[in-house]
Tab-separated table of N, CA and C in Angstrom:
chain	number	residue	atom	x	y	z
A	678	MET	N	85.466	-101.975	-11.208
A	678	MET	CA	84.271	-101.969	-10.462
A	678	MET	C	83.414	-102.460	-11.342
A	679	GLU	N	82.548	-103.483	-10.934
A	679	GLU	CA	81.336	-103.872	-11.660
A	679	GLU	C	80.256	-102.995	-11.703
A	680	LEU	N	79.481	-103.236	-12.817
A	680	LEU	CA	78.085	-102.182	-12.716
A	680	LEU	C	77.365	-102.479	-11.646
A	681	ARG	N	77.208	-103.654	-10.766
A	681	ARG	CA	76.386	-103.837	-9.746
A	681	ARG	C	76.859	-103.143	-8.464
A	682	ASP	N	78.167	-102.864	-8.539
A	682	ASP	CA	78.874	-102.240	-7.460
A	682	ASP	C	78.603	-100.699	-7.506
A	683	LEU	N	78.104	-99.999	-8.320
A	683	LEU	CA	77.820	-98.453	-8.696
A	683	LEU	C	76.600	-98.238	-8.122
A	684	LYS	N	76.649	-97.078	-7.522
A	684	LYS	CA	75.533	-96.350	-6.827
A	684	LYS	C	74.526	-96.035	-7.873
A	685	ASN	N	73.169	-96.359	-7.731
A	685	ASN	CA	72.127	-95.890	-8.223
A	685	ASN	C	71.043	-95.823	-7.201
A	686	GLY	N	70.036	-94.665	-7.858
A	686	GLY	CA	69.073	-94.450	-6.768
A	686	GLY	C	69.338	-93.106	-6.167
A	687	GLU	N	68.776	-93.039	-4.985
A	687	GLU	CA	69.110	-91.734	-4.188
A	687	GLU	C	70.263	-92.154	-3.218
A	688	GLY	N	71.108	-90.841	-3.060
A	688	GLY	CA	72.192	-90.916	-2.114
A	688	GLY	C	72.696	-89.462	-1.876
A	689	LYS	N	73.967	-89.644	-1.372
A	689	LYS	CA	74.615	-88.403	-0.979
A	689	LYS	C	75.995	-88.407	-1.373
A	690	LEU	N	76.554	-87.212	-1.779
A	690	LEU	CA	77.917	-87.264	-1.991
A	690	LEU	C	78.546	-85.882	-1.412
A	691	THR	N	79.744	-86.013	-1.018
A	691	THR	CA	80.347	-84.906	-0.277
A	691	THR	C	81.608	-84.802	-0.915
A	692	THR	N	82.044	-83.515	-1.562
A	692	THR	CA	83.278	-83.326	-2.289
A	692	THR	C	84.414	-82.994	-1.322
A	693	SER	N	85.663	-82.991	-1.908
A	693	SER	CA	86.663	-82.678	-0.867
A	693	SER	C	86.780	-81.173	-0.668
A	694	LYS	N	85.984	-80.511	-1.326
A	694	LYS	CA	85.856	-78.866	-0.966
A	694	LYS	C	84.810	-78.751	-0.167
A	695	GLY	N	83.847	-79.729	0.209
A	695	GLY	CA	82.819	-79.565	0.996
A	695	GLY	C	81.469	-79.272	0.463
A	696	THR	N	81.503	-79.337	-0.812
A	696	THR	CA	79.978	-79.263	-1.413
A	696	THR	C	79.354	-80.477	-1.244
A	697	ILE	N	78.185	-80.643	-0.809
A	697	ILE	CA	77.300	-81.673	-0.619
A	697	ILE	C	76.180	-81.800	-1.734
A	698	TYR	N	76.186	-83.090	-2.109
A	698	TYR	CA	74.934	-83.345	-3.269
A	698	TYR	C	74.196	-84.364	-2.610
A	699	ASN	N	72.884	-84.232	-2.731
A	699	ASN	CA	71.828	-85.006	-2.232
A	699	ASN	C	70.788	-85.418	-3.390
A	700	GLY	N	70.702	-86.601	-3.864
A	700	GLY	CA	69.720	-86.615	-4.937
A	700	GLY	C	70.030	-88.116	-5.672
A	701	GLN	N	69.620	-88.186	-6.995
A	701	GLN	CA	69.602	-89.405	-7.789
A	701	GLN	C	70.948	-89.539	-8.402
A	702	PHE	N	71.339	-90.733	-8.549
A	702	PHE	CA	72.530	-91.371	-9.169
A	702	PHE	C	72.288	-92.217	-10.029
A	703	GLN	N	73.101	-92.240	-11.131
A	703	GLN	CA	73.057	-93.340	-12.251
A	703	GLN	C	74.641	-93.654	-12.411
A	704	ASN	N	74.611	-95.143	-12.160
A	704	ASN	CA	76.036	-95.402	-12.271
A	704	ASN	C	77.270	-94.636	-11.531
A	705	ASP	N	76.877	-94.454	-10.217
A	705	ASP	CA	77.814	-93.706	-9.478
A	705	ASP	C	78.012	-92.204	-9.737
A	706	VAL	N	77.234	-91.561	-10.648
A	706	VAL	CA	77.143	-90.190	-10.977
A	706	VAL	C	75.966	-89.590	-10.904
A	707	PRO	N	75.936	-88.331	-10.351
A	707	PRO	CA	74.739	-87.633	-9.838
A	707	PRO	C	73.972	-87.343	-11.270
A	708	ASN	N	72.901	-87.922	-11.377
A	708	ASN	CA	71.932	-87.731	-12.629
A	708	ASN	C	70.473	-87.721	-11.949
A	709	GLY	N	69.675	-86.805	-12.599
A	709	GLY	CA	68.355	-87.189	-12.319
A	709	GLY	C	67.919	-85.686	-11.404
A	710	LYS	N	67.120	-85.680	-10.289
A	710	LYS	CA	66.867	-84.674	-9.426
A	710	LYS	C	67.737	-84.552	-8.365
A	711	GLY	N	68.134	-83.445	-8.065
A	711	GLY	CA	69.072	-83.440	-6.904
A	711	GLY	C	69.152	-81.918	-6.540
A	712	GLU	N	70.033	-81.911	-5.237
A	712	GLU	CA	70.291	-80.578	-4.771
A	712	GLU	C	71.862	-80.529	-4.244
A	713	TYR	N	72.601	-79.452	-4.988
A	713	TYR	CA	73.706	-79.100	-4.445
A	713	TYR	C	73.638	-78.057	-3.430
A	714	ASN	N	74.536	-78.081	-2.147
A	714	ASN	CA	74.739	-77.166	-1.470
A	714	ASN	C	76.293	-76.950	-1.428
A	715	TYR	N	76.716	-75.875	-2.028
A	715	TYR	CA	78.206	-75.524	-2.373
A	715	TYR	C	78.911	-75.074	-1.193
A	716	PHE	N	80.098	-75.317	-1.209
A	716	PHE	CA	81.022	-74.969	-0.087
A	716	PHE	C	80.905	-73.527	0.200
A	717	ASN	N	80.659	-72.643	-0.847
A	717	ASN	CA	80.609	-71.220	-0.509
A	717	ASN	C	79.265	-70.510	-0.023
A	718	GLY	N	78.206	-71.609	0.029
A	718	GLY	CA	77.122	-71.062	0.730
A	718	GLY	C	75.922	-71.057	-0.559
A	719	ASP	N	76.287	-71.266	-1.787
A	719	ASP	CA	75.313	-71.029	-2.756
A	719	ASP	C	74.528	-72.428	-2.800
A	720	ARG	N	73.352	-72.486	-3.395
A	720	ARG	CA	72.535	-73.733	-3.215
A	720	ARG	C	71.928	-73.755	-4.727
A	721	TYR	N	71.677	-74.990	-5.269
A	721	TYR	CA	71.136	-75.434	-6.578
A	721	TYR	C	70.132	-76.486	-6.428
A	722	VAL	N	68.906	-76.384	-6.679
A	722	VAL	CA	67.744	-77.479	-6.597
A	722	VAL	C	67.383	-77.672	-7.926
A	723	GLY	N	67.439	-78.853	-8.722
A	723	GLY	CA	66.695	-79.037	-9.855
A	723	GLY	C	67.210	-80.141	-10.639
A	724	ASP	N	67.289	-80.177	-12.043
A	724	ASP	CA	67.908	-81.273	-12.616
A	724	ASP	C	69.314	-81.354	-12.724
A	725	ILE	N	69.972	-82.419	-12.596
A	725	ILE	CA	71.306	-82.939	-12.822
A	725	ILE	C	71.785	-83.775	-13.887
A	726	LYS	N	72.968	-83.566	-14.692
A	726	LYS	CA	73.294	-84.339	-15.490
A	726	LYS	C	74.744	-84.594	-15.351
A	727	ASP	N	75.275	-85.626	-15.044
A	727	ASP	CA	76.867	-85.792	-15.034
A	727	ASP	C	77.385	-84.809	-14.154
A	728	TYR	N	76.943	-84.637	-12.904
A	728	TYR	CA	77.428	-83.681	-11.910
A	728	TYR	C	77.083	-82.257	-12.056
A	729	GLU	N	76.394	-81.865	-13.152
A	729	GLU	CA	76.038	-80.509	-13.466
A	729	GLU	C	74.835	-80.135	-13.544
A	730	PRO	N	74.403	-79.016	-13.167
A	730	PRO	CA	73.099	-78.440	-13.407
A	730	PRO	C	72.721	-78.520	-14.830
A	731	ASP	N	71.543	-79.204	-15.226
A	731	ASP	CA	71.133	-79.368	-16.497
A	731	ASP	C	69.846	-79.854	-16.736
A	732	GLY	N	68.959	-78.702	-17.283
A	732	GLY	CA	67.624	-78.992	-17.332
A	732	GLY	C	67.048	-77.657	-16.604
A	733	ILE	N	65.804	-77.887	-15.936
A	733	ILE	CA	65.086	-76.938	-15.115
A	733	ILE	C	65.528	-76.699	-13.671
A	734	GLY	N	66.029	-75.600	-13.082
A	734	GLY	CA	66.333	-75.621	-11.704
A	734	GLY	C	66.274	-74.118	-11.127
A	735	LYS	N	66.783	-74.190	-9.949
A	735	LYS	CA	66.743	-72.647	-9.355
A	735	LYS	C	68.149	-72.812	-8.392
A	736	TYR	N	69.038	-71.657	-8.766
A	736	TYR	CA	70.271	-71.296	-8.133
A	736	TYR	C	70.202	-70.238	-7.381
A	737	GLU	N	70.395	-70.373	-5.854
A	737	GLU	CA	70.354	-69.407	-5.160
A	737	GLU	C	71.936	-68.982	-4.666
A	738	PHE	N	72.007	-67.641	-4.985
A	738	PHE	CA	73.559	-67.186	-4.570
A	738	PHE	C	73.436	-66.647	-3.043
A	739	LYS	N	74.420	-67.002	-2.412
A	739	LYS	CA	74.656	-66.701	-0.856
A	739	LYS	C	75.189	-65.206	-0.674
A	740	THR	N	75.958	-64.820	-1.787
A	740	THR	CA	76.573	-63.600	-1.431
A	740	THR	C	76.373	-62.737	-3.049
A	741	GLY	N	76.582	-61.611	-2.832
A	741	GLY	CA	76.830	-60.953	-4.191
A	741	GLY	C	75.506	-60.155	-4.553
A	742	THR	N	75.255	-59.560	-5.614
A	742	THR	CA	74.161	-58.800	-6.062
A	742	THR	C	73.230	-59.619	-6.653
A	743	LYS	N	73.407	-60.879	-7.034
A	743	LYS	CA	72.348	-61.626	-7.552
A	743	LYS	C	72.002	-62.461	-6.449
A	744	VAL	N	70.542	-62.590	-6.291
A	744	VAL	CA	69.713	-63.449	-5.220
A	744	VAL	C	69.564	-64.918	-5.772
A	745	TYR	N	68.846	-64.976	-6.800
A	745	TYR	CA	68.629	-66.151	-7.368
A	745	TYR	C	68.195	-66.177	-8.958
A	746	TYR	N	68.426	-67.478	-9.576
A	746	TYR	CA	68.029	-67.544	-10.926
A	746	TYR	C	67.081	-68.803	-10.955
A	747	SER	N	66.123	-68.541	-11.638
A	747	SER	CA	65.193	-69.795	-11.933
A	747	SER	C	64.986	-69.869	-13.414
A	748	GLY	N	65.255	-71.106	-13.771
A	748	GLY	CA	65.199	-71.384	-15.237
A	748	GLY	C	65.968	-72.518	-15.574
A	749	GLU	N	66.280	-72.495	-17.177
A	749	GLU	CA	67.101	-73.522	-17.657
A	749	GLU	C	68.495	-73.391	-17.685
A	750	PHE	N	69.230	-74.611	-17.517
A	750	PHE	CA	70.613	-74.816	-17.457
A	750	PHE	C	71.036	-75.765	-18.366
A	751	LYS	N	72.222	-75.861	-18.913
A	751	LYS	CA	72.775	-76.719	-19.677
A	751	LYS	C	74.359	-76.798	-19.431
A	752	ASN	N	74.774	-77.963	-19.274
A	752	ASN	CA	76.137	-78.352	-18.886
A	752	ASN	C	76.724	-77.328	-17.789
A	753	GLY	N	75.848	-76.916	-16.735
A	753	GLY	CA	76.512	-76.302	-15.685
A	753	GLY	C	76.086	-74.716	-15.755
A	754	LYS	N	75.895	-74.220	-16.967
A	754	LYS	CA	75.822	-72.826	-17.514
A	754	LYS	C	74.174	-72.480	-17.480
A	755	ILE	N	73.829	-71.137	-17.177
A	755	ILE	CA	72.458	-70.811	-17.425
A	755	ILE	C	72.374	-70.586	-18.852
A	756	GLU	N	71.594	-71.408	-19.387
A	756	GLU	CA	71.254	-71.476	-20.840
A	756	GLU	C	69.649	-71.637	-21.244
A	757	GLY	N	69.136	-70.635	-21.831
A	757	GLY	CA	67.647	-70.954	-22.242
A	757	GLY	C	66.870	-69.906	-21.473
A	758	GLN	N	65.595	-70.231	-21.246
A	758	GLN	CA	64.617	-69.418	-20.772
A	758	GLN	C	64.768	-69.174	-19.342
A	759	GLY	N	64.796	-67.891	-18.579
A	759	GLY	CA	64.930	-67.899	-17.037
A	759	GLY	C	64.711	-66.545	-16.718
A	760	THR	N	64.719	-66.459	-15.379
A	760	THR	CA	64.621	-65.264	-14.671
A	760	THR	C	65.610	-65.038	-13.727
A	761	PHE	N	66.469	-63.889	-13.673
A	761	PHE	CA	67.292	-63.486	-12.497
A	761	PHE	C	66.422	-62.552	-11.570
A	762	THR	N	66.686	-62.660	-10.276
A	762	THR	CA	65.951	-61.796	-9.346
A	762	THR	C	67.159	-61.277	-8.537
A	763	PHE	N	67.419	-60.051	-8.597
A	763	PHE	CA	68.639	-59.439	-7.891
A	763	PHE	C	68.392	-58.727	-6.556
A	764	ALA	N	69.514	-58.596	-5.733
A	764	ALA	CA	69.226	-58.144	-4.341
A	764	ALA	C	68.428	-56.748	-4.386
A	765	SER	N	68.601	-56.057	-5.439
A	765	SER	CA	67.822	-54.543	-5.481
A	765	SER	C	66.524	-54.709	-5.959
A	766	GLY	N	65.874	-55.975	-6.262
A	766	GLY	CA	64.540	-56.067	-6.497
A	766	GLY	C	64.389	-56.260	-8.144
A	767	THR	N	65.387	-55.909	-8.979
A	767	THR	CA	65.249	-55.753	-10.271
A	767	THR	C	65.538	-57.415	-10.608
A	768	ILE	N	64.393	-57.567	-11.810
A	768	ILE	CA	64.266	-58.691	-12.510
A	768	ILE	C	64.443	-58.926	-13.784
A	769	GLU	N	65.402	-59.629	-14.253
A	769	GLU	CA	65.881	-59.755	-15.699
A	769	GLU	C	65.063	-61.146	-16.168
A	770	SER	N	64.135	-61.021	-17.031
A	770	SER	CA	63.597	-62.393	-17.584
A	770	SER	C	63.877	-62.622	-19.086
A	771	GLY	N	64.272	-63.681	-19.360
A	771	GLY	CA	64.291	-63.753	-20.851
A	771	GLY	C	65.330	-64.937	-21.218
A	772	ILE	N	66.059	-64.790	-22.370
A	772	ILE	CA	66.876	-65.856	-22.996
A	772	ILE	C	68.255	-65.526	-22.285
A	773	TRP	N	68.756	-66.778	-22.009
A	773	TRP	CA	70.309	-66.800	-21.374
A	773	TRP	C	71.200	-67.678	-22.348
A	774	GLU	N	72.491	-67.357	-22.557
A	774	GLU	CA	73.348	-68.294	-23.393
A	774	GLU	C	74.658	-68.251	-22.568
A	775	ASN	N	75.157	-69.150	-22.244
A	775	ASN	CA	76.515	-69.294	-21.817
A	775	ASN	C	76.632	-68.429	-20.500
A	776	ASP	N	75.719	-68.391	-19.462
A	776	ASP	CA	75.732	-67.485	-18.333
A	776	ASP	C	75.560	-66.144	-18.950
A	777	GLU	N	75.274	-65.873	-20.164
A	777	GLU	CA	75.107	-64.412	-20.672
A	777	GLU	C	73.578	-63.991	-20.919
A	778	TYR	N	73.116	-62.842	-20.373
A	778	TYR	CA	71.721	-62.259	-20.715
A	778	TYR	C	71.667	-62.033	-21.983
A	779	LEU	N	70.779	-62.452	-22.999
A	779	LEU	CA	70.597	-61.948	-24.352
A	779	LEU	C	69.533	-60.905	-24.457
A	780	GLY	N	68.377	-61.143	-23.429
A	780	GLY	CA	67.353	-60.211	-23.604
A	780	GLY	C	66.215	-60.988	-23.570
A	781	THR	N	64.958	-60.218	-23.829
A	781	THR	CA	63.841	-60.881	-23.706
A	781	THR	C	63.785	-61.926	-25.075
A	782	LYS	N	62.824	-62.668	-25.043
A	782	LYS	CA	62.666	-63.578	-26.189
A	782	LYS	C	62.803	-62.865	-27.616
A	783	GLU	N	62.218	-61.698	-27.570
A	783	GLU	CA	62.142	-60.971	-28.917
A	783	GLU	C	63.527	-60.440	-29.140
A	784	GLU	N	64.117	-60.052	-28.303
A	784	GLU	CA	65.414	-59.251	-28.310
A	784	GLU	C	66.285	-60.360	-28.720
A	785	ALA	N	66.409	-61.347	-28.010
A	785	ALA	CA	67.185	-62.727	-28.121
A	785	ALA	C	67.234	-63.248	-29.655
A	786	THR	N	66.087	-63.141	-30.169
A	786	THR	CA	66.024	-63.792	-31.473
A	786	THR	C	66.441	-62.861	-32.430
A	787	ARG	N	66.482	-61.637	-32.285
A	787	ARG	CA	66.995	-60.786	-33.276
A	787	ARG	C	68.781	-60.874	-33.081
A	788	ILE	N	69.166	-61.176	-31.952
A	788	ILE	CA	70.736	-61.236	-31.817
A	788	ILE	C	71.091	-62.546	-32.446
A	789	ILE	N	70.472	-63.556	-32.105
A	789	ILE	CA	70.807	-65.005	-32.626
A	789	ILE	C	70.437	-64.836	-34.296
């Protein structure tokens, strides 16, 4: 496939599992700002890099005890500064690494 045949700009992608991506593409790959509507009902809106949440975004959970996370992502994982809001109303705000909560910025600095 030649470079000029690749999708660039805005577009839509539906995976074989039913996940739908609407957003920006670079060379046929989701990159830039976009929105994933996952087959399980979850939803992500924000920065995308090479198919994965990467940068700043918001992930909404359809089921379970977590309602949504708003903050930083890296390579599809929750990583950096962010806030989880749980169905109970509890809020955890601080530093995350590899989907794990390290605590507030002060607590996380002591761990690292």
